mmCIF file of N, CA, C and O in Angstrom:
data_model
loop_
_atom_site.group_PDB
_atom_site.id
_atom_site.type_symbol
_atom_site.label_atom_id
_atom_site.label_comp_id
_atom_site.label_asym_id
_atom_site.label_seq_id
_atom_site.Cartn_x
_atom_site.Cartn_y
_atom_site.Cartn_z
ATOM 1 N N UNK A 1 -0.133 12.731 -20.531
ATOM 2 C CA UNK A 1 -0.187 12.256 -19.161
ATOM 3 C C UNK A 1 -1.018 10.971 -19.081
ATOM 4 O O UNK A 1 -2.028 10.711 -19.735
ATOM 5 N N UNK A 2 -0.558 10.400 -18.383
ATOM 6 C CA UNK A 2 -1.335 8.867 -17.793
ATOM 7 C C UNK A 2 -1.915 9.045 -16.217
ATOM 8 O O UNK A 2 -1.918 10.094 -15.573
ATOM 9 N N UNK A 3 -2.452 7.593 -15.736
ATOM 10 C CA UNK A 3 -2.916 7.435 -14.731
ATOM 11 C C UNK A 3 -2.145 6.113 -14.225
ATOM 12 O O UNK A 3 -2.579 5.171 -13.562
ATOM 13 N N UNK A 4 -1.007 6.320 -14.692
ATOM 14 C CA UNK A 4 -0.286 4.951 -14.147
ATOM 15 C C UNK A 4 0.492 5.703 -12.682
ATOM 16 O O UNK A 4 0.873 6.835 -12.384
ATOM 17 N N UNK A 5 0.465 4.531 -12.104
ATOM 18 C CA UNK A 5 0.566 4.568 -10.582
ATOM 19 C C UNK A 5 1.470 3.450 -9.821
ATOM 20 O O UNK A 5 0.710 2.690 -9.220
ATOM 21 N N UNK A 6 2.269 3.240 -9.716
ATOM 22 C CA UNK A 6 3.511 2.332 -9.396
ATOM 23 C C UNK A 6 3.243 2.329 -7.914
ATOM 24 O O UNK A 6 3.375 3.340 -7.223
ATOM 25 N N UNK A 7 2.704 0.673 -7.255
ATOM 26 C CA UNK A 7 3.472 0.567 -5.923
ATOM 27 C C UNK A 7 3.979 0.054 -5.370
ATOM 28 O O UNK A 7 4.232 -1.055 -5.842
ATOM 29 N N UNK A 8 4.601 0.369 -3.863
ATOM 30 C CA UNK A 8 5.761 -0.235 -3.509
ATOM 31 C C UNK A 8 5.353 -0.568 -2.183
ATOM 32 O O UNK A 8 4.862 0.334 -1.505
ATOM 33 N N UNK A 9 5.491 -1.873 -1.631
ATOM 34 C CA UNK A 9 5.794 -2.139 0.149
ATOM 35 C C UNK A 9 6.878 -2.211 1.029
ATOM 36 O O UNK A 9 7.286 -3.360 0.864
ATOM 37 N N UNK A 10 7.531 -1.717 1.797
ATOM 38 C CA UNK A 10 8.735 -2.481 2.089
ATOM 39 C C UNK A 10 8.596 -2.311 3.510
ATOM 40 O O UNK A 10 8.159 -1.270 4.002
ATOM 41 N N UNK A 11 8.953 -3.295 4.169
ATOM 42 C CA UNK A 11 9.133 -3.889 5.861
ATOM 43 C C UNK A 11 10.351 -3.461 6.165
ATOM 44 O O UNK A 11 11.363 -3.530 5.467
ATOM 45 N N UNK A 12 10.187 -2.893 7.522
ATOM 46 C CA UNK A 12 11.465 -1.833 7.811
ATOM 47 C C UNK A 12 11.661 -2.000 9.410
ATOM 48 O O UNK A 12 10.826 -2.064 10.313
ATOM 49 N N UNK A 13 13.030 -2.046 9.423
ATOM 50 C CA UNK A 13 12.894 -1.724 11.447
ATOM 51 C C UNK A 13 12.775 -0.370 10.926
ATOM 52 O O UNK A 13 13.443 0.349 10.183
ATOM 53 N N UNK A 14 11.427 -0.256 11.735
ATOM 54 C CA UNK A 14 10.954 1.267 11.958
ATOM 55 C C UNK A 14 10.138 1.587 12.909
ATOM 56 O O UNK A 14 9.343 0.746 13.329
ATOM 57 N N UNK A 15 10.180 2.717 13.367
ATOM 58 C CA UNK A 15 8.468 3.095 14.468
ATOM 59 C C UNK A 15 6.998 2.936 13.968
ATOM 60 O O UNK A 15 6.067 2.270 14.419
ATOM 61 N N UNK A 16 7.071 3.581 13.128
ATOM 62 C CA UNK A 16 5.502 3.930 12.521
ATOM 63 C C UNK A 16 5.140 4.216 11.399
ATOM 64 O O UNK A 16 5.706 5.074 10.721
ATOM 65 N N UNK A 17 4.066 3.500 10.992
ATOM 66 C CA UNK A 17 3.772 3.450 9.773
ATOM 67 C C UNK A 17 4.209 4.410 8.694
ATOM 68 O O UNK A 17 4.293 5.561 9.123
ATOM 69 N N UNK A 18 4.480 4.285 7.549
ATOM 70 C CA UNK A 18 4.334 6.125 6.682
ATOM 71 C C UNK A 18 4.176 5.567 5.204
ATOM 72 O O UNK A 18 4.778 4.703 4.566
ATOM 73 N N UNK A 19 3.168 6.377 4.938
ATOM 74 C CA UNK A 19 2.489 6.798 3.558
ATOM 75 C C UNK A 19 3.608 7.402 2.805
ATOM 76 O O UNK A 19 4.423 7.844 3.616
ATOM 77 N N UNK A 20 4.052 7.640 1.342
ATOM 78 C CA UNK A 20 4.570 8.606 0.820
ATOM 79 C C UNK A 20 4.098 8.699 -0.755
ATOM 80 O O UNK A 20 3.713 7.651 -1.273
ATOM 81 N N UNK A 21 4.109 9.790 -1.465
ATOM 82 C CA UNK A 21 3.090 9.874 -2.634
ATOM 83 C C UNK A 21 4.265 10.785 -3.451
ATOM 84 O O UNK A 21 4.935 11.665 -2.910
ATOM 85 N N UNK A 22 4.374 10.350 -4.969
ATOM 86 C CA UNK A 22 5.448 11.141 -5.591
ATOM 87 C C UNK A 22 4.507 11.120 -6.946
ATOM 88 O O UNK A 22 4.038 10.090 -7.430
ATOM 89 N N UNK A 23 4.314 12.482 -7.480
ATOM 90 C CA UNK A 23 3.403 13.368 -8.148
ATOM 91 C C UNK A 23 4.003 12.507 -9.691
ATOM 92 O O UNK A 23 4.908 11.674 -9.740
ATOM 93 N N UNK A 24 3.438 12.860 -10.471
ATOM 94 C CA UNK A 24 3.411 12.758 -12.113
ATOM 95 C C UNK A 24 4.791 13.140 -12.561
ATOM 96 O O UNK A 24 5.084 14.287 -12.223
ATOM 97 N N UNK A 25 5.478 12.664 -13.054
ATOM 98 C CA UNK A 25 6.811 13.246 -13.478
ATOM 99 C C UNK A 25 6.686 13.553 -14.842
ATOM 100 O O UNK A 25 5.506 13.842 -15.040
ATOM 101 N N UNK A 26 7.441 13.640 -16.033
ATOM 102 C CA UNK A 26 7.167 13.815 -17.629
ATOM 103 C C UNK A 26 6.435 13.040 -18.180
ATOM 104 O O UNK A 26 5.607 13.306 -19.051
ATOM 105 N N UNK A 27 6.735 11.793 -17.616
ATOM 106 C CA UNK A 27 5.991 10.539 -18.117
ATOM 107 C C UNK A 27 4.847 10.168 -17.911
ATOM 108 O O UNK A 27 4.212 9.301 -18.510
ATOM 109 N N UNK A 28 4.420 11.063 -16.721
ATOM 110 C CA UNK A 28 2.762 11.225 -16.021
ATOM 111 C C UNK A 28 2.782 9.762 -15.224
ATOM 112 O O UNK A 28 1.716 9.150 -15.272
ATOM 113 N N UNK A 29 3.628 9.276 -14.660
ATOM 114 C CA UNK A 29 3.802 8.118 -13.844
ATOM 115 C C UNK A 29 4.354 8.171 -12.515
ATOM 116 O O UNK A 29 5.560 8.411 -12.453
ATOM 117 N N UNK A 30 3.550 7.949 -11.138
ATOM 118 C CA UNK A 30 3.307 8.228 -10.072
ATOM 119 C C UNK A 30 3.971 7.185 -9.163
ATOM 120 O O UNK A 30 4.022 6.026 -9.575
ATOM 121 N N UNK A 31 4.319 7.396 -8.348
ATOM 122 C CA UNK A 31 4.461 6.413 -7.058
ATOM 123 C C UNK A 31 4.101 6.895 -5.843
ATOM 124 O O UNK A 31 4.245 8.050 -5.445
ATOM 125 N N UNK A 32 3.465 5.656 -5.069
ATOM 126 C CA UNK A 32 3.103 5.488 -3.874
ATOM 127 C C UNK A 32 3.575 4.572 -2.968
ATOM 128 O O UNK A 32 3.182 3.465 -3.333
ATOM 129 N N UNK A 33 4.365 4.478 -1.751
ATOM 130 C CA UNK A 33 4.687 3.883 -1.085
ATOM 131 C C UNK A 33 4.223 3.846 0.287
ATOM 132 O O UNK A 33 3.743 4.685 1.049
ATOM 133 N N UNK A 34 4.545 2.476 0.374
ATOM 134 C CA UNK A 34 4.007 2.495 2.171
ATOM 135 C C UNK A 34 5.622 1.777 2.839
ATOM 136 O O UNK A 34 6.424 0.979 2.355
ATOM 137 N N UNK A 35 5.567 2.522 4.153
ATOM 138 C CA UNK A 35 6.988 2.053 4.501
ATOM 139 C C UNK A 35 6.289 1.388 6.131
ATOM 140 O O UNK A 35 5.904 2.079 7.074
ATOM 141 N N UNK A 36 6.296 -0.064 6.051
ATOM 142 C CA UNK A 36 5.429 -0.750 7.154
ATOM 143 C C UNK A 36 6.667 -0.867 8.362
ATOM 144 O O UNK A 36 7.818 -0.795 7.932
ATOM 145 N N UNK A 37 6.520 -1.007 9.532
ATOM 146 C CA UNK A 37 7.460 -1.512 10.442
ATOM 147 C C UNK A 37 7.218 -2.853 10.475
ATOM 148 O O UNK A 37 6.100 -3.319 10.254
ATOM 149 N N UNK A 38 8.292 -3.586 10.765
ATOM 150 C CA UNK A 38 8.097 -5.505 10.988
ATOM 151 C C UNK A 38 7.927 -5.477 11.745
ATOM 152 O O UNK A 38 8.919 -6.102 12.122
ATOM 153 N N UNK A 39 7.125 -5.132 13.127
ATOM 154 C CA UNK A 39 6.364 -5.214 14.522
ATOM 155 C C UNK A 39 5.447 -5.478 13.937
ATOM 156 O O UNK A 39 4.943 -6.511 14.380
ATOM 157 N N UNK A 40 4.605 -4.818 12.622
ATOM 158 C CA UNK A 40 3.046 -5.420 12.432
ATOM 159 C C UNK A 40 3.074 -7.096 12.022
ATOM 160 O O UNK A 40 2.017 -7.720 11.921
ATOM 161 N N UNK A 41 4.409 -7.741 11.799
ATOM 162 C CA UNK A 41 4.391 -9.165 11.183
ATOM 163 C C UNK A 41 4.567 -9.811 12.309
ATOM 164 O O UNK A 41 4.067 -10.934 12.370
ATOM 165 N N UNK A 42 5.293 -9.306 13.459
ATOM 166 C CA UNK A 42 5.537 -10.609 14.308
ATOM 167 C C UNK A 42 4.541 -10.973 15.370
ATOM 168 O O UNK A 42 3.821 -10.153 15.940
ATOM 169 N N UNK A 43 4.553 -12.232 15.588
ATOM 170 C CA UNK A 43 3.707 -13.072 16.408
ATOM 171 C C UNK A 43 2.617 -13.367 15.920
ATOM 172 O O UNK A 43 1.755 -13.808 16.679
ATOM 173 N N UNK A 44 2.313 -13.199 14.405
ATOM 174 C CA UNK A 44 0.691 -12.890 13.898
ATOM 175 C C UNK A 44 0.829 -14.893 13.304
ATOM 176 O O UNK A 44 1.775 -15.518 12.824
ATOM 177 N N UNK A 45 -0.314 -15.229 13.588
ATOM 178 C CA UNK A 45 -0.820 -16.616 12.715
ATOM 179 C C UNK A 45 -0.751 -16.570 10.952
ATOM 180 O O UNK A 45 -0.176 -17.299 10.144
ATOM 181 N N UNK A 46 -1.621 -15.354 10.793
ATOM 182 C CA UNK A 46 -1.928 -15.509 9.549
ATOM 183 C C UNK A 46 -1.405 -13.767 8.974
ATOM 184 O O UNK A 46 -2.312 -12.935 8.977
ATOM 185 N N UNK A 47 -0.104 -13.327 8.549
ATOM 186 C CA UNK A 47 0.513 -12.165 7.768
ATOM 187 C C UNK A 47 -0.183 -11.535 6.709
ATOM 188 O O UNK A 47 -0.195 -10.314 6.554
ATOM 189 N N UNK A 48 -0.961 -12.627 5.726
ATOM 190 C CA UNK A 48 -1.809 -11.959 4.784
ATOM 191 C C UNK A 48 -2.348 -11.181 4.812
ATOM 192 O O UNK A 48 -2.183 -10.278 3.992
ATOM 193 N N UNK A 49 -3.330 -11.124 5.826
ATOM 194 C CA UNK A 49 -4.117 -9.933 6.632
ATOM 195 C C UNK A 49 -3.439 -8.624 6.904
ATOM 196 O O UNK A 49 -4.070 -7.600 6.641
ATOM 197 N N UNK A 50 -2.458 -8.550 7.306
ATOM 198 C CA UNK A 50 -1.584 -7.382 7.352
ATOM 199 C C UNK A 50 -1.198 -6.883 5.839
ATOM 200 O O UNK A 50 -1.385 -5.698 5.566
ATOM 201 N N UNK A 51 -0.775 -7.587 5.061
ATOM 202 C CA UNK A 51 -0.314 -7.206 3.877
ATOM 203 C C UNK A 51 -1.700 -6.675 2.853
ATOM 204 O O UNK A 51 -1.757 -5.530 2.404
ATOM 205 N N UNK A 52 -2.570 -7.536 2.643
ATOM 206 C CA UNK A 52 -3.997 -6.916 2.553
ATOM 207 C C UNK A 52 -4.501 -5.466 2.649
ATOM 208 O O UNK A 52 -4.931 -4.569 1.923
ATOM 209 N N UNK A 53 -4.125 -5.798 4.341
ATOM 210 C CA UNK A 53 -4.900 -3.977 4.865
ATOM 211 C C UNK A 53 -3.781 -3.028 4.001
ATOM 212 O O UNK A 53 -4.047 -2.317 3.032
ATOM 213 N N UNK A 54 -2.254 -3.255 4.734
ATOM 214 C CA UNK A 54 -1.416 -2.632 3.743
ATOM 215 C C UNK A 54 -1.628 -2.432 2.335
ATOM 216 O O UNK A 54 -1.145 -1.324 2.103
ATOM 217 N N UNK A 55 -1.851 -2.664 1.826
ATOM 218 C CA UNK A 55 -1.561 -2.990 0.061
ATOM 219 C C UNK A 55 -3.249 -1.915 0.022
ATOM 220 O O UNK A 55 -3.148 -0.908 -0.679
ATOM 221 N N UNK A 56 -4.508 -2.106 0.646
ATOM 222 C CA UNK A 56 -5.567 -1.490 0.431
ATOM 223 C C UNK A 56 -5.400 -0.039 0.936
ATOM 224 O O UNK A 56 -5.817 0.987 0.398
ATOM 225 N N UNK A 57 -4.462 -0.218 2.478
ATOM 226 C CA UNK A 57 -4.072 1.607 1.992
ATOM 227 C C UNK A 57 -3.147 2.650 1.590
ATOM 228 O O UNK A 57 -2.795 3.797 1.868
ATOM 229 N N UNK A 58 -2.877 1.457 0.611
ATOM 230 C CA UNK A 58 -1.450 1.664 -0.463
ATOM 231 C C UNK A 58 -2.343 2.493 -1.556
ATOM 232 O O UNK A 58 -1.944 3.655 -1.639
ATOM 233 N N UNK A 59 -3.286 2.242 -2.291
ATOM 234 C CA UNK A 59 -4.273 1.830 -3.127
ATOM 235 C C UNK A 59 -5.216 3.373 -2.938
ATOM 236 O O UNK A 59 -5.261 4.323 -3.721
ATOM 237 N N UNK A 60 -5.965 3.184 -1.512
ATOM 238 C CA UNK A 60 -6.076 4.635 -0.869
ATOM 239 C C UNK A 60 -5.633 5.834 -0.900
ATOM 240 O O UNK A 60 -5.985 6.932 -1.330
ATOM 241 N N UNK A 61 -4.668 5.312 -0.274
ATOM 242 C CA UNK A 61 -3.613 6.882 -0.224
ATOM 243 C C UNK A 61 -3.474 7.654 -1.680
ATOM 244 O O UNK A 61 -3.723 8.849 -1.842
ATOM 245 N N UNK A 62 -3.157 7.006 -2.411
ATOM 246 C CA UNK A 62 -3.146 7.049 -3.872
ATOM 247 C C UNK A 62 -4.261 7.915 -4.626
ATOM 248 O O UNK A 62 -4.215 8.826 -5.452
ATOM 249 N N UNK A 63 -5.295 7.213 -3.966
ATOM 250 C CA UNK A 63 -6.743 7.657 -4.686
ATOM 251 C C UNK A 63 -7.099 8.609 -4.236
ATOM 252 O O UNK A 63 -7.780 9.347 -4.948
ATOM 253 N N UNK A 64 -6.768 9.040 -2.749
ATOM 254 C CA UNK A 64 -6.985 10.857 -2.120
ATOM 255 C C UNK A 64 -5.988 11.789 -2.854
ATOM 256 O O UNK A 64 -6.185 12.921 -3.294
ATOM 257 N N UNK A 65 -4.845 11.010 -2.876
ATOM 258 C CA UNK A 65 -3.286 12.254 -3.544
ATOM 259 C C UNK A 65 -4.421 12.272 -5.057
ATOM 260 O O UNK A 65 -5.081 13.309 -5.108
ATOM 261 N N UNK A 66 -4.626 11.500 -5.956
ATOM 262 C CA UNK A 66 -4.916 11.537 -6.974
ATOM 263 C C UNK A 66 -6.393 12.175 -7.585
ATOM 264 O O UNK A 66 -6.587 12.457 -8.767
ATOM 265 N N UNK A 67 -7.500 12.344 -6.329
ATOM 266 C CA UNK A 67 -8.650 12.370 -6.603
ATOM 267 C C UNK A 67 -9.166 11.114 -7.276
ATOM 268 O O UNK A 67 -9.607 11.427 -8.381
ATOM 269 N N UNK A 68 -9.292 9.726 -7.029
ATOM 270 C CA UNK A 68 -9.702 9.180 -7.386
ATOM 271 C C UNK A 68 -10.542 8.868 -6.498
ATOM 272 O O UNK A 68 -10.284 9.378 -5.407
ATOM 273 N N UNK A 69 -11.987 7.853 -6.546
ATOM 274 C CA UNK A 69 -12.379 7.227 -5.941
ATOM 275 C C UNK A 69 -11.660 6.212 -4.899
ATOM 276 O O UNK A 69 -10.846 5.382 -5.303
ATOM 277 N N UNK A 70 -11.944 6.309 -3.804
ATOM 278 C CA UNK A 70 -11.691 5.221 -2.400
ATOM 279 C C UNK A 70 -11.853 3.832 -3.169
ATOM 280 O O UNK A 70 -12.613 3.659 -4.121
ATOM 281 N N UNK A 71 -11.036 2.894 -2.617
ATOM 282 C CA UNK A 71 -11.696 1.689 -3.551
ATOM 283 C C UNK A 71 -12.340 1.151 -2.087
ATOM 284 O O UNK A 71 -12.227 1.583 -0.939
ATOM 285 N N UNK A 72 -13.033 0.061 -2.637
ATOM 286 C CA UNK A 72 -14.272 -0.415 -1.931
ATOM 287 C C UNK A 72 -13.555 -0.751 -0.351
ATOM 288 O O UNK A 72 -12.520 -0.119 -0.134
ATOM 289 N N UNK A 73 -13.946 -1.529 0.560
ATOM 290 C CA UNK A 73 -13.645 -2.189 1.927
ATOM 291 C C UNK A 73 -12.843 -3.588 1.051
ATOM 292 O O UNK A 73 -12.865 -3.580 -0.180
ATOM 293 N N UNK A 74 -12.211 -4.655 1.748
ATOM 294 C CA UNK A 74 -11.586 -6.124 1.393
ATOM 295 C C UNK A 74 -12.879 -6.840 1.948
ATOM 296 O O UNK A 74 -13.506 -6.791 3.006
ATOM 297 N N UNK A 75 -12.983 -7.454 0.885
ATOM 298 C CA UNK A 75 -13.564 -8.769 1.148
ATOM 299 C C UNK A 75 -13.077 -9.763 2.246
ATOM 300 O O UNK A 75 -12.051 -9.425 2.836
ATOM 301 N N UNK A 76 -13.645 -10.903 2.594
ATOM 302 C CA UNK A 76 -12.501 -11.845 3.452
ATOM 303 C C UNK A 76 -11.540 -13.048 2.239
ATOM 304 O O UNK A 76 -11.685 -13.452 1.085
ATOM 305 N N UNK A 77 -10.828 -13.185 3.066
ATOM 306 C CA UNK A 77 -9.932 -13.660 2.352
ATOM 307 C C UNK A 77 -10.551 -15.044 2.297
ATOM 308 O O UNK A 77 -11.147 -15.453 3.294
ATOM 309 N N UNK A 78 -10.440 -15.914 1.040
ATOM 310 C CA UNK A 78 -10.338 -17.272 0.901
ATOM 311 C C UNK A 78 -9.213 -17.505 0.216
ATOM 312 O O UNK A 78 -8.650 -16.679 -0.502
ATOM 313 N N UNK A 79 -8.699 -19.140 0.514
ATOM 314 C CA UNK A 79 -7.714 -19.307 -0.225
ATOM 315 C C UNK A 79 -8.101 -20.569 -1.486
ATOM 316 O O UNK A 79 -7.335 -21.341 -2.062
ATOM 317 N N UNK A 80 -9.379 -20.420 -1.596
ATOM 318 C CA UNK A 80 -10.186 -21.404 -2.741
ATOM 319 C C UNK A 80 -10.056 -22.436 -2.901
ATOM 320 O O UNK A 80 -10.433 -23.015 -3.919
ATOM 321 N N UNK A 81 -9.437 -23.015 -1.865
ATOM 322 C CA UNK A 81 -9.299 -24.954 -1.773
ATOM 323 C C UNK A 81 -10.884 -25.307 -1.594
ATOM 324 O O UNK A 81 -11.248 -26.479 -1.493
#
């Protein structure tokens, strides 16, 4: 068994957010998905921020299904110019 962990985002006409977590198969290789609605993208200035939070409780979700440690809070974003 491994601790490999595969994830996935995908933007959806949808209502509401959803988490989904798929256990160790033979290969001991996991997936986690987040299924976002495209209401959280529109009208926003800056999308990164959304994808960010997404992707951190992509990362999350993962680490409760798994018993792992929470990973930390996000930093702010720079874009290093």
């Amino acid at each position: 068994m491994t601790d490999d962990n595969d994830f996935f985002l995908f933007v959806e006409d949808r209502e509401k957010l959803r988490f989904m977590h798929r256990k160790p198969g033979r290969d001991g290789r996991c997936s986690t998905t987040c299924y976002a609605p495209v209401e959280l993208y529109l009208g926003l200035k800056n999308e990164r921020d959304v994808s960010r939070e997404l992707f951190r409780g992509l990362y999350a979700y993962a680490a409760q299904k798994r018993g792992w440690p929470e990973p930390p809070p996000l930093p702010p974003y720079h874009d290093g110019r």
